[in-house]
């Protein structure tokens, strides 16, 4: 386990509780069955869907992704416009594994995910067929190749989504955006589009059920989400940061983080005992850190790795 992996102090006990009404056990089982059926349909339908022209293919992906989120009883609201096509780097805060179909429901794209997901039953196979780019988070030496792969995808005109916090946070606490992936946008000279993801209860307060943090098992997360009622997911497509506005990945990452954090009209109450992640750069985050080339930079964190860092799709 690499000591430089990003971590989050959020835990299932402190962050993932659901306050509000719950679905009955039979209803929750029906939700899970519907989700499984959609995932199997996605695996079987992926090969022919890839043969469709871009427009119809994107519509199918959006419809399927939205259906998967809604299968869990979660309503979706999309704010903002995706804007014109072409390659761009999408960056979002990270709360749950649900973030992936939620983003895809608004903007079909390729995802950057940790290599562990390849081994996930069913979901790993589906992620591979969807064109996911995988990163070996435990091997910092593998990061330059990942940055180059993202750059290549952006130059090919793909949208690529990354979660720069590097680990999942509960939504009432947030992490610092790591800088490495932003170098890909600089190298490819493409825009960066910040996204704000929020899960809310019926009363408008942050919902804990979708949070996939700490050592939370995937099975427990699935069941908790299936039992929760009155949860809605909101995704806001914020104005793009055009290429050339910032010359350094540090400034570009900071601007994207400010955009995501500044979207909320009222700051959510922090959870007791969950501090904000310090922004102090670690050794590998400094501009003077050794790197193999000017266009390749290392993923960074000043926190030791923990179980929480292994539970994030990015």
CSV table of N, CA, C and O in Angstrom, one decimal, residues 161-272:
chain,number,residue,atom,x,y,z
A,161,UNK,N,-13.8,11.7,-17.5
A,161,UNK,CA,-14.2,12.1,-16.2
A,161,UNK,C,-13.2,11.6,-15.1
A,161,UNK,O,-12.9,10.4,-15.1
A,162,UNK,N,-12.8,12.5,-14.3
A,162,UNK,CA,-11.9,12.1,-13.2
A,162,UNK,C,-12.5,12.6,-11.9
A,162,UNK,O,-13.2,13.6,-11.9
A,163,UNK,N,-12.1,12.0,-10.8
A,163,UNK,CA,-12.5,12.5,-9.4
A,163,UNK,C,-11.3,12.9,-8.7
A,163,UNK,O,-10.6,12.1,-8.1
A,164,UNK,N,-10.9,14.2,-8.8
A,164,UNK,CA,-9.5,14.6,-8.4
A,164,UNK,C,-9.3,14.5,-6.8
A,164,UNK,O,-8.2,14.7,-6.4
A,165,UNK,N,-10.4,14.4,-6.1
A,165,UNK,CA,-10.2,14.2,-4.6
A,165,UNK,C,-9.4,12.9,-4.3
A,165,UNK,O,-8.8,12.8,-3.3
A,166,UNK,N,-9.5,12.0,-5.3
A,166,UNK,CA,-8.7,10.7,-5.1
A,166,UNK,C,-9.4,9.7,-4.2
A,166,UNK,O,-8.9,8.6,-4.1
A,167,UNK,N,-10.4,10.1,-3.4
A,167,UNK,CA,-11.1,9.2,-2.5
A,167,UNK,C,-12.5,9.7,-2.3
A,167,UNK,O,-12.7,10.9,-2.6
A,168,UNK,N,-13.4,8.9,-1.9
A,168,UNK,CA,-14.8,9.3,-1.7
A,168,UNK,C,-14.9,10.1,-0.4
A,168,UNK,O,-14.3,9.7,0.6
A,169,UNK,N,-15.7,11.1,-0.4
A,169,UNK,CA,-16.0,11.9,0.7
A,169,UNK,C,-17.5,11.9,0.9
A,169,UNK,O,-18.3,11.6,-0.1
A,170,UNK,N,-18.1,12.3,2.0
A,170,UNK,CA,-19.5,12.1,2.3
A,170,UNK,C,-20.4,13.1,1.6
A,170,UNK,O,-21.6,12.9,1.6
A,171,UNK,N,-19.8,14.2,1.2
A,171,UNK,CA,-20.7,15.3,0.6
A,171,UNK,C,-20.8,16.5,1.5
A,171,UNK,O,-21.0,17.6,1.1
A,172,UNK,N,-20.8,16.2,2.9
A,172,UNK,CA,-20.8,17.3,3.8
A,172,UNK,C,-19.4,17.7,4.2
A,172,UNK,O,-19.1,18.7,4.9
A,173,UNK,N,-18.4,16.9,3.8
A,173,UNK,CA,-17.0,17.3,3.9
A,173,UNK,C,-16.4,17.0,2.5
A,173,UNK,O,-16.8,16.1,1.8
A,174,UNK,N,-15.3,17.7,2.2
A,174,UNK,CA,-14.7,17.6,0.9
A,174,UNK,C,-13.2,17.5,0.9
A,174,UNK,O,-12.6,18.0,1.9
A,175,UNK,N,-12.6,16.9,-0.1
A,175,UNK,CA,-11.2,16.8,-0.1
A,175,UNK,C,-10.6,17.8,-1.1
A,175,UNK,O,-11.3,18.5,-1.9
A,176,UNK,N,-9.3,17.9,-1.1
A,176,UNK,CA,-8.5,18.8,-2.0
A,176,UNK,C,-8.4,18.1,-3.4
A,176,UNK,O,-8.1,16.9,-3.5
A,177,UNK,N,-8.6,18.9,-4.4
A,177,UNK,CA,-8.4,18.3,-5.8
A,177,UNK,C,-6.9,18.1,-6.0
A,177,UNK,O,-6.1,19.0,-6.0
A,178,UNK,N,-6.5,16.8,-6.3
A,178,UNK,CA,-5.2,16.5,-6.7
A,178,UNK,C,-4.9,17.0,-8.1
A,178,UNK,O,-5.8,17.2,-8.9
A,179,UNK,N,-3.7,17.2,-8.5
A,179,UNK,CA,-3.3,18.0,-9.7
A,179,UNK,C,-3.0,17.2,-10.9
A,179,UNK,O,-3.0,17.7,-12.0
A,180,UNK,N,-2.6,15.9,-10.7
A,180,UNK,CA,-2.0,15.2,-11.8
A,180,UNK,C,-2.9,15.2,-13.1
A,180,UNK,O,-2.4,15.4,-14.2
A,181,UNK,N,-4.1,14.8,-12.9
A,181,UNK,CA,-5.0,14.7,-14.1
A,181,UNK,C,-5.1,16.0,-14.9
A,181,UNK,O,-5.4,16.0,-16.1
A,182,UNK,N,-5.0,17.1,-14.2
A,182,UNK,CA,-5.2,18.4,-14.9
A,182,UNK,C,-4.1,18.6,-15.9
A,182,UNK,O,-4.2,19.4,-16.8
A,183,UNK,N,-2.9,18.0,-15.7
A,183,UNK,CA,-1.8,18.1,-16.7
A,183,UNK,C,-2.3,17.6,-18.0
A,183,UNK,O,-1.8,18.1,-19.1
A,184,UNK,N,-3.1,16.6,-18.0
A,184,UNK,CA,-3.6,16.0,-19.3
A,184,UNK,C,-4.4,17.1,-20.1
A,184,UNK,O,-4.3,17.2,-21.3
A,185,UNK,N,-5.2,17.9,-19.4
A,185,UNK,CA,-6.0,18.9,-20.1
A,185,UNK,C,-5.0,20.0,-20.6
A,185,UNK,O,-5.2,20.5,-21.7
A,186,UNK,N,-4.0,20.3,-19.9
A,186,UNK,CA,-3.0,21.3,-20.4
A,186,UNK,C,-2.3,20.8,-21.6
A,186,UNK,O,-2.1,21.5,-22.6
A,187,UNK,N,-1.8,19.5,-21.5
A,187,UNK,CA,-1.1,18.9,-22.6
A,187,UNK,C,-2.0,18.8,-23.9
A,187,UNK,O,-1.5,19.0,-25.0
A,188,UNK,N,-3.2,18.4,-23.7
A,188,UNK,CA,-4.1,18.3,-24.9
A,188,UNK,C,-4.8,19.6,-25.3
A,188,UNK,O,-5.4,19.6,-26.3
A,189,UNK,N,-4.6,20.6,-24.5
A,189,UNK,CA,-5.2,21.9,-24.8
A,189,UNK,C,-6.7,21.8,-25.0
A,189,UNK,O,-7.3,22.3,-26.0
A,190,UNK,N,-7.4,21.2,-24.0
A,190,UNK,CA,-8.8,21.1,-24.0
A,190,UNK,C,-9.4,21.7,-22.8
A,190,UNK,O,-8.7,22.0,-21.8
A,191,UNK,N,-10.7,22.1,-22.8
A,191,UNK,CA,-11.3,22.7,-21.6
A,191,UNK,C,-11.4,21.7,-20.5
A,191,UNK,O,-11.4,20.5,-20.6
A,192,UNK,N,-11.6,22.3,-19.3
A,192,UNK,CA,-11.9,21.5,-18.1
A,192,UNK,C,-13.3,21.9,-17.7
A,192,UNK,O,-13.6,23.1,-17.5
A,193,UNK,N,-14.2,21.0,-17.5
A,193,UNK,CA,-15.6,21.3,-17.1
A,193,UNK,C,-15.8,20.7,-15.7
A,193,UNK,O,-15.8,19.5,-15.4
A,194,UNK,N,-15.9,21.6,-14.6
A,194,UNK,CA,-16.2,21.1,-13.3
A,194,UNK,C,-17.7,20.7,-13.2
A,194,UNK,O,-18.6,21.2,-13.8
A,195,UNK,N,-17.9,19.6,-12.4
A,195,UNK,CA,-19.2,19.1,-12.1
A,195,UNK,C,-19.4,19.1,-10.6
A,195,UNK,O,-18.5,18.7,-9.9
A,196,UNK,N,-20.6,19.4,-10.2
A,196,UNK,CA,-21.0,19.3,-8.8
A,196,UNK,C,-22.0,18.2,-8.6
A,196,UNK,O,-23.1,18.2,-9.2
A,197,UNK,N,-21.7,17.2,-7.8
A,197,UNK,CA,-22.6,16.1,-7.5
A,197,UNK,C,-23.1,16.2,-6.1
A,197,UNK,O,-22.4,16.4,-5.1
A,198,UNK,N,-24.4,16.1,-5.9
A,198,UNK,CA,-25.1,16.2,-4.6
A,198,UNK,C,-26.2,15.2,-4.5
A,198,UNK,O,-26.9,15.0,-5.4
A,199,UNK,N,-26.3,14.6,-3.3
A,199,UNK,CA,-27.3,13.7,-3.0
A,199,UNK,C,-28.1,14.3,-1.8
A,199,UNK,O,-27.5,14.5,-0.8
A,200,UNK,N,-29.4,14.4,-2.0
A,200,UNK,CA,-30.2,15.1,-1.0
A,200,UNK,C,-31.4,14.3,-0.6
A,200,UNK,O,-32.0,13.5,-1.3
A,201,UNK,N,-31.8,14.5,0.7
A,201,UNK,CA,-33.0,13.9,1.2
A,201,UNK,C,-34.2,14.8,0.8
A,201,UNK,O,-34.0,15.9,0.2
A,202,UNK,N,-35.4,14.3,1.1
A,202,UNK,CA,-36.6,15.1,0.7
A,202,UNK,C,-36.6,16.5,1.4
A,202,UNK,O,-37.2,17.4,0.8
A,203,UNK,N,-36.0,16.6,2.6
A,203,UNK,CA,-36.0,17.9,3.2
A,203,UNK,C,-34.9,18.8,2.7
A,203,UNK,O,-34.7,19.9,3.3
A,204,UNK,N,-34.2,18.4,1.7
A,204,UNK,CA,-33.1,19.3,1.2
A,204,UNK,C,-31.8,19.1,1.8
A,204,UNK,O,-30.8,19.8,1.4
A,205,UNK,N,-31.6,18.4,2.9
A,205,UNK,CA,-30.3,18.2,3.5
A,205,UNK,C,-29.6,17.0,2.8
A,205,UNK,O,-30.2,16.2,2.2
A,206,UNK,N,-28.2,17.0,3.0
A,206,UNK,CA,-27.4,16.0,2.3
A,206,UNK,C,-27.9,14.6,2.8
A,206,UNK,O,-28.1,14.4,3.9
A,207,UNK,N,-28.0,13.7,1.8
A,207,UNK,CA,-28.4,12.3,2.1
A,207,UNK,C,-27.1,11.5,2.4
A,207,UNK,O,-26.1,11.6,1.7
A,208,UNK,N,-27.2,10.7,3.5
A,208,UNK,CA,-26.0,9.9,3.8
A,208,UNK,C,-26.0,8.5,3.2
A,208,UNK,O,-24.9,8.0,3.0
A,209,UNK,N,-27.2,8.0,2.8
A,209,UNK,CA,-27.2,6.6,2.2
A,209,UNK,C,-26.3,6.4,1.0
A,209,UNK,O,-25.7,5.3,1.0
A,210,UNK,N,-26.2,7.3,0.1
A,210,UNK,CA,-25.4,7.0,-1.1
A,210,UNK,C,-23.9,7.0,-0.8
A,210,UNK,O,-23.1,6.5,-1.6
A,211,UNK,N,-23.4,7.6,0.3
A,211,UNK,CA,-22.0,7.8,0.6
A,211,UNK,C,-21.3,6.4,0.7
A,211,UNK,O,-21.8,5.5,1.4
A,212,UNK,N,-20.3,6.2,-0.1
A,212,UNK,CA,-19.5,5.0,-0.1
A,212,UNK,C,-18.1,5.3,0.4
A,212,UNK,O,-17.2,5.6,-0.4
A,213,UNK,N,-17.9,5.3,1.7
A,213,UNK,CA,-16.7,5.8,2.3
A,213,UNK,C,-16.1,4.8,3.2
A,213,UNK,O,-16.7,3.8,3.6
A,214,UNK,N,-14.8,5.0,3.6
A,214,UNK,CA,-14.2,4.2,4.5
A,214,UNK,C,-14.1,2.7,4.1
A,214,UNK,O,-13.8,2.4,2.9
A,215,UNK,N,-14.3,1.8,5.0
A,215,UNK,CA,-14.3,0.4,4.8
A,215,UNK,C,-15.6,-0.2,4.5
A,215,UNK,O,-15.9,-1.4,4.7
A,216,UNK,N,-16.5,0.6,3.9
A,216,UNK,CA,-17.9,0.2,3.6
A,216,UNK,C,-17.9,-0.9,2.5
A,216,UNK,O,-17.4,-0.6,1.4
A,217,UNK,N,-18.4,-2.0,2.8
A,217,UNK,CA,-18.5,-3.1,1.7
A,217,UNK,C,-19.5,-2.6,0.7
A,217,UNK,O,-20.5,-2.0,1.0
A,218,UNK,N,-19.2,-3.1,-0.6
A,218,UNK,CA,-20.1,-2.7,-1.6
A,218,UNK,C,-21.5,-3.3,-1.4
A,218,UNK,O,-22.5,-2.6,-1.7
A,219,UNK,N,-21.6,-4.5,-0.9
A,219,UNK,CA,-22.9,-5.1,-0.6
A,219,UNK,C,-23.7,-4.3,0.4
A,219,UNK,O,-24.9,-4.1,0.2
A,220,UNK,N,-23.1,-3.8,1.4
A,220,UNK,CA,-23.8,-3.0,2.4
A,220,UNK,C,-24.2,-1.7,1.8
A,220,UNK,O,-25.3,-1.2,2.1
A,221,UNK,N,-23.4,-1.1,0.9
A,221,UNK,CA,-23.8,0.2,0.3
A,221,UNK,C,-25.0,-0.1,-0.6
A,221,UNK,O,-25.9,0.7,-0.6
A,222,UNK,N,-25.0,-1.1,-1.4
A,222,UNK,CA,-26.1,-1.4,-2.3
A,222,UNK,C,-27.4,-1.6,-1.5
A,222,UNK,O,-28.5,-1.0,-1.8
A,223,UNK,N,-27.4,-2.3,-0.4
A,223,UNK,CA,-28.6,-2.5,0.4
A,223,UNK,C,-29.0,-1.2,1.1
A,223,UNK,O,-30.2,-1.0,1.1
A,224,UNK,N,-28.1,-0.4,1.6
A,224,UNK,CA,-28.5,0.8,2.2
A,224,UNK,C,-29.2,1.8,1.2
A,224,UNK,O,-30.2,2.4,1.6
A,225,UNK,N,-28.7,1.8,0.0
A,225,UNK,CA,-29.3,2.7,-1.0
A,225,UNK,C,-30.6,2.2,-1.4
A,225,UNK,O,-31.6,2.9,-1.6
A,226,UNK,N,-30.7,0.9,-1.5
A,226,UNK,CA,-32.0,0.2,-1.9
A,226,UNK,C,-33.1,0.5,-0.9
A,226,UNK,O,-34.3,0.5,-1.2
A,227,UNK,N,-32.7,0.6,0.4
A,227,UNK,CA,-33.7,0.7,1.4
A,227,UNK,C,-34.1,2.2,1.6
A,227,UNK,O,-35.2,2.5,2.2
A,228,UNK,N,-33.3,3.1,1.2
A,228,UNK,CA,-33.5,4.6,1.4
A,228,UNK,C,-34.7,5.1,0.5
A,228,UNK,O,-34.7,4.7,-0.7
A,229,UNK,N,-35.5,5.9,1.0
A,229,UNK,CA,-36.5,6.6,0.2
A,229,UNK,C,-36.3,8.1,0.3
A,229,UNK,O,-35.8,8.6,1.2
A,230,UNK,N,-36.9,8.7,-0.8
A,230,UNK,CA,-36.8,10.2,-0.8
A,230,UNK,C,-35.5,10.8,-1.2
A,230,UNK,O,-35.3,12.0,-0.9
A,231,UNK,N,-34.6,10.0,-1.8
A,231,UNK,CA,-33.3,10.5,-2.1
A,231,UNK,C,-33.3,11.0,-3.6
A,231,UNK,O,-33.8,10.4,-4.4
A,232,UNK,N,-32.7,12.2,-3.8
A,232,UNK,CA,-32.6,12.7,-5.2
A,232,UNK,C,-31.1,13.0,-5.4
A,232,UNK,O,-30.4,13.4,-4.5
A,233,UNK,N,-30.7,12.8,-6.6
A,233,UNK,CA,-29.3,13.2,-7.0
A,233,UNK,C,-29.3,14.4,-8.0
A,233,UNK,O,-30.1,14.4,-8.9
A,234,UNK,N,-28.5,15.3,-7.7
A,234,UNK,CA,-28.4,16.5,-8.5
A,234,UNK,C,-27.0,16.6,-9.1
A,234,UNK,O,-26.0,16.4,-8.4
A,235,UNK,N,-26.9,16.8,-10.4
A,235,UNK,CA,-25.6,17.1,-11.1
A,235,UNK,C,-25.6,18.4,-11.8
A,235,UNK,O,-26.6,18.7,-12.5
A,236,UNK,N,-24.7,19.2,-11.4
A,236,UNK,CA,-24.6,20.6,-12.0
A,236,UNK,C,-23.4,20.6,-13.0
A,236,UNK,O,-22.3,20.4,-12.6
A,237,UNK,N,-23.7,21.0,-14.2
A,237,UNK,CA,-22.6,21.1,-15.2
A,237,UNK,C,-22.2,22.6,-15.2
A,237,UNK,O,-22.9,23.5,-15.7
A,238,UNK,N,-21.1,22.9,-14.6
A,238,UNK,CA,-20.6,24.2,-14.4
A,238,UNK,C,-19.9,24.8,-15.7
A,238,UNK,O,-19.5,24.0,-16.6
A,239,UNK,N,-19.8,26.1,-15.8
A,239,UNK,CA,-19.1,26.6,-17.0
A,239,UNK,C,-17.7,26.1,-17.2
A,239,UNK,O,-16.9,25.9,-16.2
A,240,UNK,N,-17.4,25.8,-18.4
A,240,UNK,CA,-16.1,25.2,-18.7
A,240,UNK,C,-14.9,26.2,-18.5
A,240,UNK,O,-15.1,27.4,-18.7
A,241,UNK,N,-13.8,25.7,-18.1
A,241,UNK,CA,-12.6,26.6,-18.0
A,241,UNK,C,-11.8,26.4,-19.3
A,241,UNK,O,-11.4,25.3,-19.6
A,242,UNK,N,-11.7,27.4,-20.1
A,242,UNK,CA,-11.1,27.2,-21.5
A,242,UNK,C,-9.7,27.0,-21.4
A,242,UNK,O,-9.0,27.4,-20.5
A,243,UNK,N,-9.1,26.3,-22.4
A,243,UNK,CA,-7.7,26.0,-22.5
A,243,UNK,C,-6.9,27.4,-22.6
A,243,UNK,O,-7.4,28.3,-23.3
A,244,UNK,N,-5.8,27.4,-21.9
A,244,UNK,CA,-5.0,28.6,-22.0
A,244,UNK,C,-5.2,29.6,-20.8
A,244,UNK,O,-4.5,30.6,-20.6
A,245,UNK,N,-6.3,29.5,-20.1
A,245,UNK,CA,-6.6,30.4,-19.0
A,245,UNK,C,-5.6,30.3,-17.9
A,245,UNK,O,-5.2,31.2,-17.3
A,246,UNK,N,-5.2,29.0,-17.6
A,246,UNK,CA,-4.2,28.8,-16.6
A,246,UNK,C,-3.0,28.0,-17.2
A,246,UNK,O,-3.2,27.1,-18.0
A,247,UNK,N,-1.8,28.4,-16.9
A,247,UNK,CA,-0.6,27.8,-17.5
A,247,UNK,C,-0.1,26.6,-16.6
A,247,UNK,O,0.7,25.8,-17.1
A,248,UNK,N,-0.5,26.5,-15.4
A,248,UNK,CA,0.0,25.5,-14.5
A,248,UNK,C,-1.1,24.7,-13.9
A,248,UNK,O,-2.2,25.2,-13.6
A,249,UNK,N,-0.9,23.4,-13.8
A,249,UNK,CA,-1.9,22.5,-13.3
A,249,UNK,C,-2.3,22.8,-11.9
A,249,UNK,O,-3.5,22.6,-11.5
A,250,UNK,N,-1.4,23.4,-11.1
A,250,UNK,CA,-1.8,23.9,-9.7
A,250,UNK,C,-2.9,24.9,-9.8
A,250,UNK,O,-3.9,24.8,-9.0
A,251,UNK,N,-2.8,25.9,-10.6
A,251,UNK,CA,-3.8,26.9,-10.7
A,251,UNK,C,-5.1,26.4,-11.3
A,251,UNK,O,-6.2,26.8,-10.9
A,252,UNK,N,-5.0,25.5,-12.3
A,252,UNK,CA,-6.2,24.9,-12.9
A,252,UNK,C,-7.0,24.0,-12.0
A,252,UNK,O,-8.2,24.1,-11.9
A,253,UNK,N,-6.3,23.2,-11.2
A,253,UNK,CA,-6.9,22.4,-10.2
A,253,UNK,C,-7.6,23.2,-9.1
A,253,UNK,O,-8.8,22.9,-8.7
A,254,UNK,N,-7.0,24.3,-8.7
A,254,UNK,CA,-7.5,25.2,-7.7
A,254,UNK,C,-8.8,25.9,-8.2
A,254,UNK,O,-9.8,26.0,-7.5
A,255,UNK,N,-8.8,26.3,-9.5
A,255,UNK,CA,-9.9,27.0,-10.1
A,255,UNK,C,-11.1,26.0,-10.2
A,255,UNK,O,-12.3,26.4,-9.9
A,256,UNK,N,-10.8,24.8,-10.6
A,256,UNK,CA,-11.9,23.8,-10.7
A,256,UNK,C,-12.5,23.5,-9.3
A,256,UNK,O,-13.7,23.3,-9.2
A,257,UNK,N,-11.6,23.4,-8.3
A,257,UNK,CA,-12.1,23.1,-7.0
A,257,UNK,C,-13.0,24.2,-6.4
A,257,UNK,O,-14.0,24.0,-5.8
A,258,UNK,N,-12.6,25.4,-6.7
A,258,UNK,CA,-13.4,26.6,-6.3
A,258,UNK,C,-14.7,26.6,-7.0
A,258,UNK,O,-15.8,26.9,-6.3
A,259,UNK,N,-14.8,26.2,-8.2
A,259,UNK,CA,-16.0,26.2,-9.0
A,259,UNK,C,-17.0,25.2,-8.4
A,259,UNK,O,-18.2,25.5,-8.2
A,260,UNK,N,-16.5,24.0,-8.1
A,260,UNK,CA,-17.3,22.9,-7.5
A,260,UNK,C,-17.8,23.3,-6.1
A,260,UNK,O,-19.0,23.2,-5.8
A,261,UNK,N,-16.9,23.8,-5.3
A,261,UNK,CA,-17.3,24.2,-3.9
A,261,UNK,C,-18.2,25.4,-3.9
A,261,UNK,O,-19.0,25.5,-3.0
A,262,UNK,N,-18.0,26.3,-4.8
A,262,UNK,CA,-18.8,27.5,-4.8
A,262,UNK,C,-20.2,27.4,-5.3
A,262,UNK,O,-20.9,28.4,-5.3
A,263,UNK,N,-20.6,26.3,-5.8
A,263,UNK,CA,-21.9,26.1,-6.5
A,263,UNK,C,-23.0,26.2,-5.4
A,263,UNK,O,-24.1,26.7,-5.7
A,264,UNK,N,-22.8,25.6,-4.2
A,264,UNK,CA,-23.8,25.5,-3.2
A,264,UNK,C,-24.1,26.9,-2.7
A,264,UNK,O,-23.3,27.8,-2.5
A,265,UNK,N,-25.4,27.2,-2.6
A,265,UNK,CA,-25.8,28.5,-2.1
A,265,UNK,C,-25.6,28.6,-0.6
A,265,UNK,O,-25.5,29.7,-0.1
A,266,UNK,N,-25.7,27.5,0.1
A,266,UNK,CA,-25.5,27.5,1.5
A,266,UNK,C,-24.5,26.4,1.8
A,266,UNK,O,-24.6,25.3,1.3
A,267,UNK,N,-23.5,26.7,2.7
A,267,UNK,CA,-22.5,25.7,3.0
A,267,UNK,C,-23.2,24.6,3.9
A,267,UNK,O,-23.8,24.9,4.9
A,268,UNK,N,-23.0,23.3,3.5
A,268,UNK,CA,-23.6,22.3,4.4
A,268,UNK,C,-22.9,22.2,5.7
A,268,UNK,O,-21.7,22.5,5.8
A,269,UNK,N,-23.6,21.8,6.7
A,269,UNK,CA,-23.0,21.7,8.1
A,269,UNK,C,-22.0,20.6,8.1
A,269,UNK,O,-22.3,19.4,7.6
A,270,UNK,N,-20.8,20.8,8.5
A,270,UNK,CA,-19.8,19.7,8.6
A,270,UNK,C,-20.2,18.7,9.6
A,270,UNK,O,-20.9,19.0,10.6
A,271,UNK,N,-19.8,17.5,9.4
A,271,UNK,CA,-20.1,16.4,10.3
A,271,UNK,C,-19.2,16.5,11.5
A,271,UNK,O,-18.0,16.8,11.3
A,272,UNK,N,-19.6,16.2,12.7
A,272,UNK,CA,-18.8,16.3,13.9
A,272,UNK,C,-17.6,15.3,13.7
A,272,UNK,O,-17.8,14.1,13.3
